[in-house]
Structure formats: C-alpha cells, structure tokens
C-alpha cells in the first residue's frame, strides 16, 4: 500500500489526505497545533464562539462546489447571505459560505476518518530512495514513501533548511515567489448585543482595522463575540508589540460600535502568516529528492480556503497518477 506523510492539517493537508485515503493510501498526518484546521480557526471564549482566521469562503470551481454541497448536506456548511445586505458598500456579489459551528467544524469533519497526530511539530526531514523520515520536536519519527508539505512557505523553507534534502539547482526558487501578510485577530466577548448593523459586518479600506464581524449575527455563537482583524499595514508595523496593547488599540478604534462598558473580556491572536500577498502561480510543486516531495498550500495558486482545497486536491491526484 503506498504511503504518505502530510505535514499540516489545514484545508490543504486534510483535502489531500482524504482523497489519498479514499484511494487506499496509508496516510500519516502531523500538525503542531492542539487541533486541526490551521487558519480555519474557531475559538471558544466562555460560552461564545469566534472565527478568528478565515471568515468565509467562496466556491467558484466545480470540484469545490461539489465538496461544499456535500458539507451543506451534512449540516457542516451553510451560506452567509451577505450579498442580500442593503449595505451596498460591502459589495458581496458571490455567495459566501461559513461553518455552521465555525470554520474549525469543517476541518473536524474532514479529519473524522483520518488519524491526525496533533501537537507534533516536524523539525527535520531526511530521506532516500526508500522514502522519507520526519523527526518531530517530541523526538518521534515517522516514515513513508512520499511527503506532502502544506505549511506556509516561510515555515516550509525553515524546515527544509534544517534538513538533509537538496533541491535540484535547476528548480526556480519557489520560496522567493511567496509572501504572506501578517494579521492580528482580536476576539471580544460582549455583555449583551453589539451595535454593529445587520448583517453584523464592517469593512474598512483605511486605518488600523480592516474587518469586523459579529459572530452572534453570523449565527455561529449563542453569545455576542466580535472578531476584529487588523489591517496588514497595522499588523506589520506592530508585529512584535504586546498583545494586550494591540487589542486595546484596535478596540478603541471601534468605540462607535463597541463601548468599554460592554466588554466582558478579549483575546488577541497574532497570525504571522494570514493571506498570501504573493503566490506561486501553480497549485503545488513536486520534487524527486529522491522520494516524492510535494509542496503546496495557499501560497500556491490562490491564497484562500478554496485555493488551499485545490492545492490539496491537485497534489493528491498528482500522486495517484504517478
Ligand atoms: C486572519 C485571516 C483571515 C482570513 N480570511 C479568509 C477569508 O475570509 N476567506 C478565505 O477564503 N481565506 C481566508 N484566510 C486564508 C485561509 O484561512 C487560508 O488560505 C487557508 O485556511 C490555508 O489552509 P492551509 O491548509 O494551506 O494552511 P494552514 O491552515 O495554515 O495549515 C497549515 C497547518 O500546518 C501546521 N504546521 C505549521 N508548521 C508545522 C510543523 N513544522 N509541523 C507540523 N505542523 C505544522 C499548522 O499548525 C497548520 O495547522 C484567512 C486567513 C487568516 C489568518
């Protein structure tokens, strides 16, 4: 039975794993996080929920539409009717989809038939004609015939630099082609409802805040929690700043909608890699090193949830065909 190690249990890795396992492959998944989903992330704050990574996604390709239809049928995904809003400045022309219980619910659904080793950070790769070996921070080793890396490109480069794998010099330097913007996400738990107008979304083209969503109005939380995403410019400028300072600054900017008296608590997450602002033009790249090593993720092709799905799907088909 052919085997593959997949590093990263976000949308890319889970999609690849699902297709390969359905075709009889033996899959080992490793993720450094406590759970699955990566940047499709939902956090519990007391009894409230907040999506603090991806907020929604579109489905433009036939394969992804088919996948979303399956998830909708299973009660995991539903449409967020943003295009019906009277707020024309929001200008959502295509349907937007969300996880019924938050974005993580989608990853958990995908992970159900898979074995995912969470809390396992890959720190070193090695290999020969017989396959690859992965060493994790907890000093476990994993072995398989093939390897798929789905972690953000700068992290993949650091991992490869710490490994005994050499790339053919004729290959273009894929890592120079990919660049991510950082993003601070603030999750605020409110006493009572928010004064953000229906459908519970604010978008800003300028200033420190780029996006605000009321997770109660979105329908994923029984209590009112607000997700604030800082702009890329603000996040870059304040990247190493204290998280509480950042949280207070971003909340203060929204005092028209969030008063200090309403705030029960807040948490801040620093995404060093949020959306890729420069992508490699193909959905993945494959190397023979001498085992098969595939690099993919949302830095390859299109930088969003659908792009990650396509990257995972295309890597799985490449391995099945080779
Ligand atoms: C703030 C924010 C807002 C966003 N908004 C949207 C949006 O509205 N719509 C949209 O479509 N997309 C959005 N995105 C982008 C979307 O979330 C990503 O494109 C997509 O989830 C990427 O999936 P992935 O599997 O490629 O990567 P990831 O989800 O990052 O998965 C990679 C996984 O690898 C793991 N990992 C990393 N290093 C190691 C290691 N050494 N060993 C083991 N595991 C490791 C990580 O823990 C992670 O789980 C947003 C992202 C962020 C952060």
Coordinates of C-alpha atoms and ligand atoms in Angstrom, one line a residue:
X1 CA 0.0 0.0 0.0
X2 CA 1.6 3.4 -1.0
X3 CA 2.1 5.7 2.0
X4 CA 2.4 9.5 2.5
X5 CA 3.2 11.8 5.4
X6 CA 1.3 15.0 5.3
X7 CA 2.6 17.9 7.4
X8 CA -0.2 20.4 8.3
X9 CA -3.8 19.5 9.0
X10 CA -5.4 22.7 7.5
X11 CA -7.6 22.7 4.4
X12 CA -4.8 21.8 2.1
X13 CA -3.5 18.8 4.1
X14 CA -6.9 17.4 5.0
X15 CA -8.1 17.6 1.4
X16 CA -5.1 15.7 0.1
X17 CA -5.3 13.2 2.9
X18 CA -9.0 12.5 2.3
X19 CA -8.5 11.8 -1.4
X20 CA -5.5 9.7 -0.9
X21 CA -7.0 7.6 1.9
X22 CA -10.2 7.1 -0.2
X23 CA -7.9 5.6 -2.8
X24 CA -6.4 3.1 -0.5
X25 CA -3.2 5.1 0.6
X26 CA -1.8 4.9 4.1
X27 CA -1.8 8.4 5.4
X28 CA 0.1 9.9 8.4
X29 CA -0.8 13.4 9.3
X30 CA 1.2 15.6 11.6
X31 CA 0.2 19.0 12.9
X32 CA 1.9 21.2 15.6
X33 CA -1.4 22.6 16.7
X34 CA -3.6 21.3 19.5
X35 CA -6.4 20.6 17.0
X36 CA -7.0 20.5 13.2
X37 CA -7.9 23.4 10.9
X38 CA -4.9 25.7 10.9
X39 CA -6.1 29.1 9.7
X40 CA -9.7 27.8 9.6
X41 CA -9.8 28.6 13.3
X42 CA -12.6 29.0 15.8
X43 CA -12.0 29.8 19.4
X44 CA -14.3 29.3 22.4
X45 CA -14.4 32.3 24.8
X46 CA -16.5 31.3 27.7
X47 CA -19.8 30.1 26.1
X48 CA -19.2 32.2 23.0
X49 CA -17.5 31.2 19.7
X50 CA -15.4 33.3 17.4
X51 CA -13.9 32.6 14.0
X52 CA -10.5 34.3 14.2
X53 CA -8.9 33.1 11.0
X54 CA -10.8 32.7 7.7
X55 CA -14.2 34.4 8.0
X56 CA -16.0 32.9 5.0
X57 CA -15.2 31.5 1.6
X58 CA -16.4 31.4 -2.0
X59 CA -16.9 28.3 -4.1
X60 CA -16.1 29.1 -7.8
X61 CA -14.6 25.8 -9.1
X62 CA -16.8 22.8 -9.9
X63 CA -14.8 20.5 -7.5
X64 CA -15.1 22.8 -4.6
X65 CA -18.8 23.5 -5.3
X66 CA -19.4 19.7 -5.2
X67 CA -17.4 19.4 -1.9
X68 CA -19.4 22.3 -0.4
X69 CA -22.7 20.6 -1.5
X70 CA -21.6 17.5 0.4
X71 CA -20.8 19.6 3.5
X72 CA -24.0 21.5 3.3
X73 CA -25.9 18.2 3.1
X74 CA -24.1 17.0 6.2
X75 CA -25.0 20.2 8.1
X76 CA -21.4 21.4 8.4
X77 CA -21.5 24.4 6.0
X78 CA -24.2 27.0 5.2
X79 CA -24.4 30.1 3.2
X80 CA -23.9 33.5 4.9
X81 CA -26.2 35.7 3.0
X82 CA -24.0 38.8 2.9
X83 CA -25.0 39.7 -0.7
X84 CA -28.6 40.3 0.4
X85 CA -27.5 43.2 2.7
X86 CA -28.7 46.7 2.0
X87 CA -25.2 47.9 2.8
X88 CA -24.1 48.3 -0.8
X89 CA -20.5 49.3 0.2
X90 CA -20.0 45.7 1.4
X91 CA -20.4 44.6 -2.2
X92 CA -20.6 40.8 -1.8
X93 CA -21.6 39.7 -5.2
X94 CA -21.0 35.9 -4.8
X95 CA -22.4 33.6 -2.1
X96 CA -20.2 33.3 0.9
X97 CA -20.0 30.1 2.9
X98 CA -19.3 29.5 6.6
X99 CA -19.0 26.6 9.0
X100 CA -22.4 26.2 10.8
X101 CA -20.5 25.9 14.1
X102 CA -17.5 27.9 13.0
X103 CA -14.7 27.3 10.5
X104 CA -13.0 24.6 12.6
X105 CA -16.1 22.4 12.2
X106 CA -15.2 21.9 8.5
X107 CA -11.7 20.7 9.4
X108 CA -13.1 18.4 12.1
X109 CA -15.5 16.9 9.6
X110 CA -12.7 16.2 7.1
X111 CA -10.5 14.8 9.9
X112 CA -13.1 12.3 11.1
X113 CA -11.9 9.3 9.1
X114 CA -8.2 10.3 9.4
X115 CA -5.5 9.8 12.0
X116 CA -4.0 13.1 12.8
X117 CA -1.1 13.3 15.2
X118 CA -1.6 16.8 16.8
X119 CA 0.9 18.5 19.0
X120 CA 3.6 17.1 16.6
X121 CA 5.9 19.8 15.2
X122 CA 8.1 18.5 12.3
X123 CA 11.6 19.7 12.9
X124 CA 13.7 17.7 10.5
X125 CA 13.3 15.8 7.2
X126 CA 15.5 13.2 5.7
X127 CA 15.1 10.5 3.1
X128 CA 16.4 8.3 0.3
X129 CA 15.1 6.1 -2.5
X130 CA 13.1 4.1 0.1
X131 CA 11.2 7.1 1.4
X132 CA 11.2 9.9 3.8
X133 CA 11.7 10.2 7.6
X134 CA 10.3 13.0 9.7
X135 CA 11.6 13.9 13.1
X136 CA 9.3 15.8 15.4
X137 CA 10.0 18.1 18.4
X138 CA 8.8 15.4 20.7
X139 CA 11.5 13.1 19.2
X140 CA 9.1 10.8 17.4
X141 CA 10.0 9.6 13.9
X142 CA 7.6 8.9 11.1
X143 CA 8.3 7.1 7.8
X144 CA 6.5 6.9 4.5
X145 CA 7.1 6.6 0.7
X146 CA 6.1 10.2 -0.1
X147 CA 5.8 13.6 1.7
X148 CA 3.4 16.5 1.3
X149 CA 4.3 19.8 3.0
X150 CA 1.3 22.2 3.4
X151 CA 2.7 24.6 5.9
X152 CA 3.1 28.3 5.0
X153 CA 6.2 28.7 2.7
X154 CA 8.5 30.6 5.1
X155 CA 7.9 27.8 7.7
X156 CA 8.5 25.2 5.0
X157 CA 11.7 26.8 4.0
X158 CA 13.0 26.9 7.6
X159 CA 12.1 23.2 7.9
X160 CA 13.9 22.3 4.6
X161 CA 16.9 24.3 5.6
X162 CA 17.2 22.2 8.8
X163 CA 17.0 19.0 6.7
X164 CA 19.3 16.9 4.6
X165 CA 17.3 17.3 1.4
X166 CA 18.8 19.1 -1.5
X167 CA 16.8 20.5 -4.4
X168 CA 17.8 20.3 -8.0
X169 CA 19.5 23.6 -8.8
X170 CA 17.5 23.9 -12.0
X171 CA 14.3 24.4 -10.0
X172 CA 13.2 28.0 -9.6
X173 CA 13.3 29.3 -6.0
X174 CA 9.7 28.8 -5.2
X175 CA 10.1 30.4 -1.8
X176 CA 11.0 33.8 -3.2
X177 CA 7.7 33.8 -5.1
X178 CA 5.5 33.6 -2.0
X179 CA 4.9 36.3 0.6
X180 CA 2.4 36.5 3.4
X181 CA 0.8 39.5 5.2
X182 CA 0.5 39.2 9.0
X183 CA -2.8 39.9 10.8
X184 CA -3.8 40.5 14.4
X185 CA -7.2 39.0 15.3
X186 CA -9.0 40.3 18.4
X187 CA -11.9 38.3 19.8
X188 CA -14.1 40.4 22.1
X189 CA -16.8 38.9 24.3
X190 CA -19.6 41.4 24.9
X191 CA -22.2 41.8 27.6
X192 CA -25.5 42.0 25.6
X193 CA -25.7 42.6 21.8
X194 CA -23.5 44.7 19.6
X195 CA -24.5 47.9 17.8
X196 CA -22.9 46.7 14.5
X197 CA -25.7 46.9 11.9
X198 CA -27.1 43.8 10.2
X199 CA -25.7 41.5 8.8
X200 CA -23.0 42.1 11.5
X201 CA -20.1 43.1 9.3
X202 CA -17.9 46.2 9.0
X203 CA -15.2 46.7 6.4
X204 CA -12.6 49.4 6.3
X205 CA -10.3 50.4 3.5
X206 CA -8.1 52.6 5.6
X207 CA -6.9 52.7 9.2
X208 CA -5.7 50.0 11.7
X209 CA -8.9 47.8 11.3
X210 CA -9.8 46.0 8.1
X211 CA -12.7 43.8 9.1
X212 CA -15.2 43.3 12.0
X213 CA -17.7 40.5 12.4
X214 CA -20.4 39.9 15.0
X215 CA -20.3 36.1 15.5
X216 CA -23.8 36.2 17.0
X217 CA -25.3 37.8 14.0
X218 CA -23.2 35.5 11.8
X219 CA -25.0 32.6 13.6
X220 CA -22.1 30.7 15.0
X221 CA -22.3 31.9 18.6
X222 CA -25.1 32.0 21.2
X223 CA -23.4 34.9 22.9
X224 CA -22.1 38.1 21.3
X225 CA -18.5 37.9 20.4
X226 CA -16.8 40.2 17.9
X227 CA -13.9 39.3 15.7
X228 CA -11.6 42.2 14.7
X229 CA -9.0 41.8 12.0
X230 CA -6.3 44.5 11.9
X231 CA -5.1 45.8 8.5
X232 CA -1.9 44.3 7.0
X233 CA -0.2 47.7 7.4
X234 CA -1.0 48.0 11.1
X235 CA -0.1 44.3 11.7
X236 CA 3.2 44.7 10.0
X237 CA 4.0 47.9 12.0
X238 CA 3.1 46.4 15.4
X239 CA 4.0 42.8 14.8
X240 CA 6.1 42.3 17.9
X241 CA 4.1 44.5 20.2
X242 CA 2.4 43.3 23.4
X243 CA -0.9 41.6 22.5
X244 CA -2.9 43.4 25.2
X245 CA -1.7 46.8 23.9
X246 CA -2.7 45.8 20.4
X247 CA -6.1 44.6 21.5
X248 CA -6.9 47.8 23.4
X249 CA -5.8 50.0 20.4
X250 CA -7.9 48.1 17.9
X251 CA -11.0 48.0 20.2
X252 CA -10.6 51.8 20.9
X253 CA -10.7 52.5 17.2
X254 CA -14.2 50.9 17.1
X255 CA -15.7 52.9 20.0
X256 CA -18.6 53.9 17.8
X257 CA -19.7 50.3 17.9
X258 CA -18.1 48.8 21.0
X259 CA -18.2 50.7 24.2
X260 CA -15.7 49.8 27.0
X261 CA -18.5 49.1 29.5
X262 CA -19.9 46.3 27.2
X263 CA -16.6 44.4 27.2
X264 CA -16.5 41.2 29.3
X265 CA -13.1 40.1 28.1
X266 CA -10.9 39.9 25.0
X267 CA -8.2 37.7 23.5
X268 CA -5.7 38.5 20.7
X269 CA -4.1 36.1 18.2
X270 CA -1.0 37.1 16.2
X271 CA -1.1 35.5 12.7
X272 CA 2.4 35.9 11.3
X273 CA 1.1 34.4 8.0
X274 CA -2.5 35.2 7.2
X275 CA -3.2 35.8 3.5
X276 CA -0.5 35.3 0.8
X277 CA 0.0 38.6 -0.9
X278 CA 2.3 36.9 -3.5
X279 CA 1.6 33.4 -4.7
X280 CA 3.5 30.8 -6.7
X281 CA 1.5 30.5 -9.9
X282 CA 0.8 26.8 -9.8
X283 CA -1.3 24.8 -7.2
X284 CA 1.8 22.9 -6.0
X285 CA 5.3 21.9 -6.9
X286 CA 6.8 18.4 -6.9
X287 CA 10.4 17.3 -6.4
X288 CA 12.1 14.0 -6.7
X289 CA 14.6 14.3 -3.8
X290 CA 14.8 11.1 -4.4
X291 CA 11.5 10.3 -2.7
X292 CA 8.5 12.3 -3.9
X293 CA 8.2 15.7 -2.1
X294 CA 5.3 17.9 -2.8
X295 CA 5.0 21.5 -1.6
X296 CA 1.6 23.1 -1.6
X297 CA -0.8 25.2 0.4
X298 CA -2.5 28.5 0.0
X299 CA 0.8 30.2 -1.2
X300 CA 0.4 28.0 -4.3
X301 CA -2.3 29.1 -6.8
X302 CA -4.8 31.1 -4.9
X303 CA -4.5 32.4 -1.4
X304 CA -7.8 31.4 0.2
X305 CA -9.7 28.4 1.5
X306 CA -10.7 27.4 -2.0
X307 CA -7.2 27.7 -3.2
X308 CA -6.0 25.5 -0.3
X309 CA -8.6 22.9 -1.2
X310 CA -7.5 23.0 -4.9
X311 CA -3.8 22.7 -3.9
X312 CA -4.6 19.6 -1.7
X313 CA -6.8 18.0 -4.3
X314 CA -4.3 18.5 -7.1
X315 CA -1.4 17.1 -5.1
X316 CA -3.4 14.0 -4.3
X317 CA -4.3 13.5 -7.9
X318 CA -0.6 14.0 -8.9
X319 CA 0.4 11.2 -6.5
X320 CA -2.4 8.9 -7.6
X321 CA -1.4 9.4 -11.3
X322 CA 2.4 9.0 -10.8
Ligands
LIG1 C1 -6.8 36.3 9.7 C2 -7.1 35.5 8.5 C3 -8.2 35.8 7.7 C4 -8.5 35.0 6.6 N1 -9.7 35.3 5.9 C5 -10.0 34.4 4.9 C6 -11.3 34.5 4.3 O1 -12.1 35.3 4.7 N2 -11.6 33.7 3.2 C7 -10.7 32.8 2.7 O2 -11.0 32.0 1.8 N3 -9.5 32.6 3.3 C8 -9.2 33.4 4.4 N4 -8.0 33.3 5.0 C9 -7.0 32.3 4.4 C10 -7.3 30.9 4.7 O3 -7.5 30.7 6.1 C11 -6.2 30.0 4.3 O4 -5.9 30.3 2.9 C12 -6.3 28.5 4.4 O5 -7.0 28.2 5.6 C13 -5.0 27.9 4.3 O6 -5.0 26.5 4.5 P1 -3.7 25.6 4.5 O7 -4.1 24.2 4.9 O8 -3.0 25.9 3.2 O9 -2.8 26.3 5.6 P2 -3.0 26.3 7.2 O10 -4.4 26.4 7.5 O11 -2.1 27.3 7.8 O12 -2.5 24.8 7.7 C14 -1.1 24.6 7.9 C15 -1.0 23.7 9.2 O13 0.4 23.4 9.3 C16 0.7 23.3 10.7 N5 2.1 23.4 10.8 C17 2.9 24.5 10.6 N6 4.2 24.2 10.8 C18 4.2 22.9 11.2 C19 5.3 22.0 11.5 N7 6.6 22.3 11.5 N8 5.0 20.7 11.9 C20 3.7 20.3 11.9 N9 2.6 21.1 11.6 C21 2.9 22.4 11.2 C22 -0.1 24.5 11.3 O14 -0.4 24.2 12.7 C23 -1.4 24.4 10.5 O15 -2.5 23.7 11.1 C24 -7.7 34.0 6.2 C25 -6.6 33.7 7.0 C26 -6.3 34.4 8.1 C27 -5.2 34.0 9.0

